[in-house]
GROMACS .gro file of C-alpha atoms in nm:
model
  148
    1GLN     CA    1  -0.298  -1.578   2.049
    2HIS     CA    2   0.064  -1.538   2.150
    3ILE     CA    3   0.296  -1.242   2.124
    4MET     CA    4   0.672  -1.241   2.082
    5ALA     CA    5   0.858  -1.156   2.401
    6GLN     CA    6   1.186  -0.962   2.403
    7ALA     CA    7   1.384  -1.276   2.488
    8GLY     CA    8   1.261  -1.439   2.166
    9GLY     CA    9   0.991  -1.661   2.320
   10SER     CA   10   0.619  -1.600   2.304
   11VAL     CA   11   0.369  -1.510   2.571
   12PRO     CA   12  -0.006  -1.581   2.555
   13ILE     CA   13  -0.182  -1.245   2.538
   14THR     CA   14  -0.450  -1.374   2.774
   15SER     CA   15  -0.188  -1.376   3.051
   16LEU     CA   16  -0.123  -1.001   3.018
   17THR     CA   17  -0.286  -0.738   3.237
   18LEU     CA   18  -0.513  -0.470   3.092
   19GLU     CA   19  -0.230  -0.217   3.128
   20GLN     CA   20   0.012  -0.443   2.940
   21LEU     CA   21  -0.251  -0.508   2.673
   22SER     CA   22  -0.308  -0.135   2.635
   23VAL     CA   23   0.065  -0.073   2.587
   24LEU     CA   24   0.085  -0.362   2.341
   25LYS     CA   25  -0.218  -0.233   2.150
   26GLU     CA   26  -0.055   0.109   2.118
   27GLN     CA   27   0.270  -0.047   1.992
   28VAL     CA   28   0.095  -0.270   1.736
   29THR     CA   29  -0.119   0.026   1.622
   30GLU     CA   30   0.195   0.237   1.562
   31GLU     CA   31   0.358  -0.048   1.370
   32ALA     CA   32   0.044  -0.090   1.157
   33GLN     CA   33   0.039   0.284   1.084
   34GLY     CA   34   0.404   0.269   0.978
   35LEU     CA   35   0.327  -0.020   0.742
   36ALA     CA   36   0.028   0.169   0.599
   37GLN     CA   37   0.255   0.469   0.532
   38SER     CA   38   0.504   0.238   0.360
   39LEU     CA   39   0.224   0.109   0.136
   40GLN     CA   40   0.134   0.466   0.046
   41LYS     CA   41   0.497   0.549  -0.039
   42LEU     CA   42   0.528   0.235  -0.250
   43SER     CA   43   0.210   0.328  -0.435
   44VAL     CA   44   0.349   0.676  -0.509
   45ALA     CA   45   0.678   0.524  -0.627
   46LYS     CA   46   0.491   0.281  -0.852
   47ASN     CA   47   0.297   0.568  -1.011
   48LYS     CA   48   0.617   0.766  -1.075
   49VAL     CA   49   0.787   0.468  -1.240
   50GLN     CA   50   0.479   0.396  -1.451
   51ASP     CA   51   0.469   0.762  -1.562
   52ALA     CA   52   0.838   0.750  -1.655
   53GLN     CA   53   0.784   0.428  -1.849
   54ILE     CA   54   0.489   0.576  -2.039
   55THR     CA   55   0.699   0.880  -2.125
   56VAL     CA   56   0.985   0.665  -2.254
   57ASP     CA   57   0.740   0.459  -2.458
   58THR     CA   58   0.619   0.773  -2.639
   59LEU     CA   59   0.969   0.843  -2.772
   60THR     CA   60   0.945   0.744  -3.134
   61PRO     CA   61   1.128   0.885  -3.437
   62GLN     CA   62   0.810   1.081  -3.520
   63VAL     CA   63   0.842   1.298  -3.207
   64GLU     CA   64   1.196   1.425  -3.281
   65GLY     CA   65   1.203   1.803  -3.306
   66ARG     CA   66   0.879   1.850  -3.116
   67GLU     CA   67   0.849   2.122  -2.856
   68LEU     CA   68   0.815   2.007  -2.496
   69LEU     CA   69   0.836   2.129  -2.139
   70VAL     CA   70   1.150   2.026  -1.951
   71PRO     CA   71   1.120   2.004  -1.572
   72LEU     CA   72   1.392   2.196  -1.386
   73THR     CA   73   1.228   2.141  -1.047
   74SER     CA   74   0.900   1.983  -0.942
   75SER     CA   75   0.719   2.310  -1.019
   76LEU     CA   76   0.941   2.488  -1.275
   77TYR     CA   77   0.944   2.396  -1.644
   78VAL     CA   78   1.112   2.552  -1.946
   79LYS     CA   79   1.039   2.508  -2.315
   80GLY     CA   80   1.268   2.286  -2.512
   81ASN     CA   81   1.287   2.079  -2.830
   82LEU     CA   82   1.342   1.706  -2.846
   83ALA     CA   83   1.659   1.682  -3.057
   84LYS     CA   84   1.736   1.309  -3.064
   85ASN     CA   85   1.573   1.028  -2.878
   86GLU     CA   86   1.825   0.750  -2.933
   87THR     CA   87   1.913   0.764  -2.563
   88VAL     CA   88   1.736   0.884  -2.252
   89VAL     CA   89   1.870   0.976  -1.910
   90VAL     CA   90   1.735   0.744  -1.640
   91ASP     CA   91   1.740   0.824  -1.268
   92ILE     CA   92   1.862   0.504  -1.100
   93GLY     CA   93   1.846   0.652  -0.751
   94THR     CA   94   2.056   0.842  -0.496
   95GLY     CA   95   2.147   1.111  -0.747
   96TYR     CA   96   2.285   0.875  -1.014
   97TYR     CA   97   2.173   0.896  -1.375
   98VAL     CA   98   2.262   0.673  -1.670
   99ASP     CA   99   2.209   0.691  -2.044
  100LYS     CA  100   1.995   0.412  -2.185
  101THR     CA  101   1.813   0.343  -2.507
  102PRO     CA  102   1.436   0.377  -2.476
  103LYS     CA  103   1.409  -0.006  -2.488
  104GLN     CA  104   1.668  -0.045  -2.209
  105ALA     CA  105   1.486   0.220  -2.005
  106HIS     CA  106   1.154   0.041  -2.057
  107ASP     CA  107   1.310  -0.288  -1.942
  108TYR     CA  108   1.467  -0.114  -1.640
  109TYR     CA  109   1.129   0.030  -1.543
  110ASP     CA  110   0.971  -0.316  -1.581
  111ARG     CA  111   1.224  -0.456  -1.332
  112LYS     CA  112   1.173  -0.161  -1.099
  113LEU     CA  113   0.794  -0.208  -1.110
  114ALA     CA  114   0.833  -0.580  -1.031
  115LEU     CA  115   1.050  -0.495  -0.729
  116ILE     CA  116   0.802  -0.236  -0.606
  117GLN     CA  117   0.513  -0.480  -0.652
  118ASP     CA  118   0.701  -0.750  -0.459
  119SER     CA  119   0.772  -0.508  -0.175
  120PHE     CA  120   0.411  -0.389  -0.179
  121LEU     CA  121   0.282  -0.745  -0.138
  122LYS     CA  122   0.523  -0.818   0.149
  123VAL     CA  123   0.426  -0.501   0.334
  124GLN     CA  124   0.058  -0.571   0.267
  125GLN     CA  125   0.095  -0.919   0.421
  126ALA     CA  126   0.277  -0.777   0.724
  127LEU     CA  127   0.001  -0.516   0.766
  128ALA     CA  128  -0.267  -0.788   0.752
  129ILE     CA  129  -0.085  -0.977   1.031
  130LYS     CA  130  -0.060  -0.660   1.243
  131GLN     CA  131  -0.431  -0.592   1.194
  132LYS     CA  132  -0.515  -0.949   1.294
  133ASN     CA  133  -0.294  -0.914   1.604
  134LEU     CA  134  -0.466  -0.587   1.688
  135GLN     CA  135  -0.809  -0.753   1.664
  136SER     CA  136  -0.690  -1.032   1.896
  137ILE     CA  137  -0.557  -0.783   2.150
  138GLU     CA  138  -0.881  -0.583   2.142
  139SER     CA  139  -1.084  -0.902   2.183
  140VAL     CA  140  -0.885  -1.008   2.488
  141MET     CA  141  -0.911  -0.656   2.632
  142ARG     CA  142  -1.291  -0.659   2.592
  143ALA     CA  143  -1.312  -1.002   2.758
  144LYS     CA  144  -1.098  -0.886   3.051
  145MET     CA  145  -1.302  -0.567   3.095
  146GLN     CA  146  -1.631  -0.762   3.097
  147SER     CA  147  -1.499  -1.006   3.357
  148THR     CA  148  -1.406  -0.728   3.601
   0.00000   0.00000   0.00000
């Protein structure tokens, strides 16, 4: 039950005052909330990539010429026809797009999903540590309040 001090060492949380523990609890709570928000954003990103991959996987020669809705913005769509599906435009981030075959796009999305999953697991582990730290802080605070 130690915490990291600013100088890089650690301090036993039992040596902190109730005021210091309260400040520490608030800080750890904010950090845990930030990690939880990161998990939510990663989950949304994962869903978007999975949706894009499913869409690419539906592009077969049989769907050429079919009518579809083309998104212009997140809420505005126009009718269009699927002319050729030999290549697709893939958003690779920060406003950059590249042409890829549907197979290359599928493989790209596989790699992107693996990266997102790896990040998700790391953030999840960090959140678990923060929650454990928070429980320790609360336990010490309760003990100090009962002894006064």
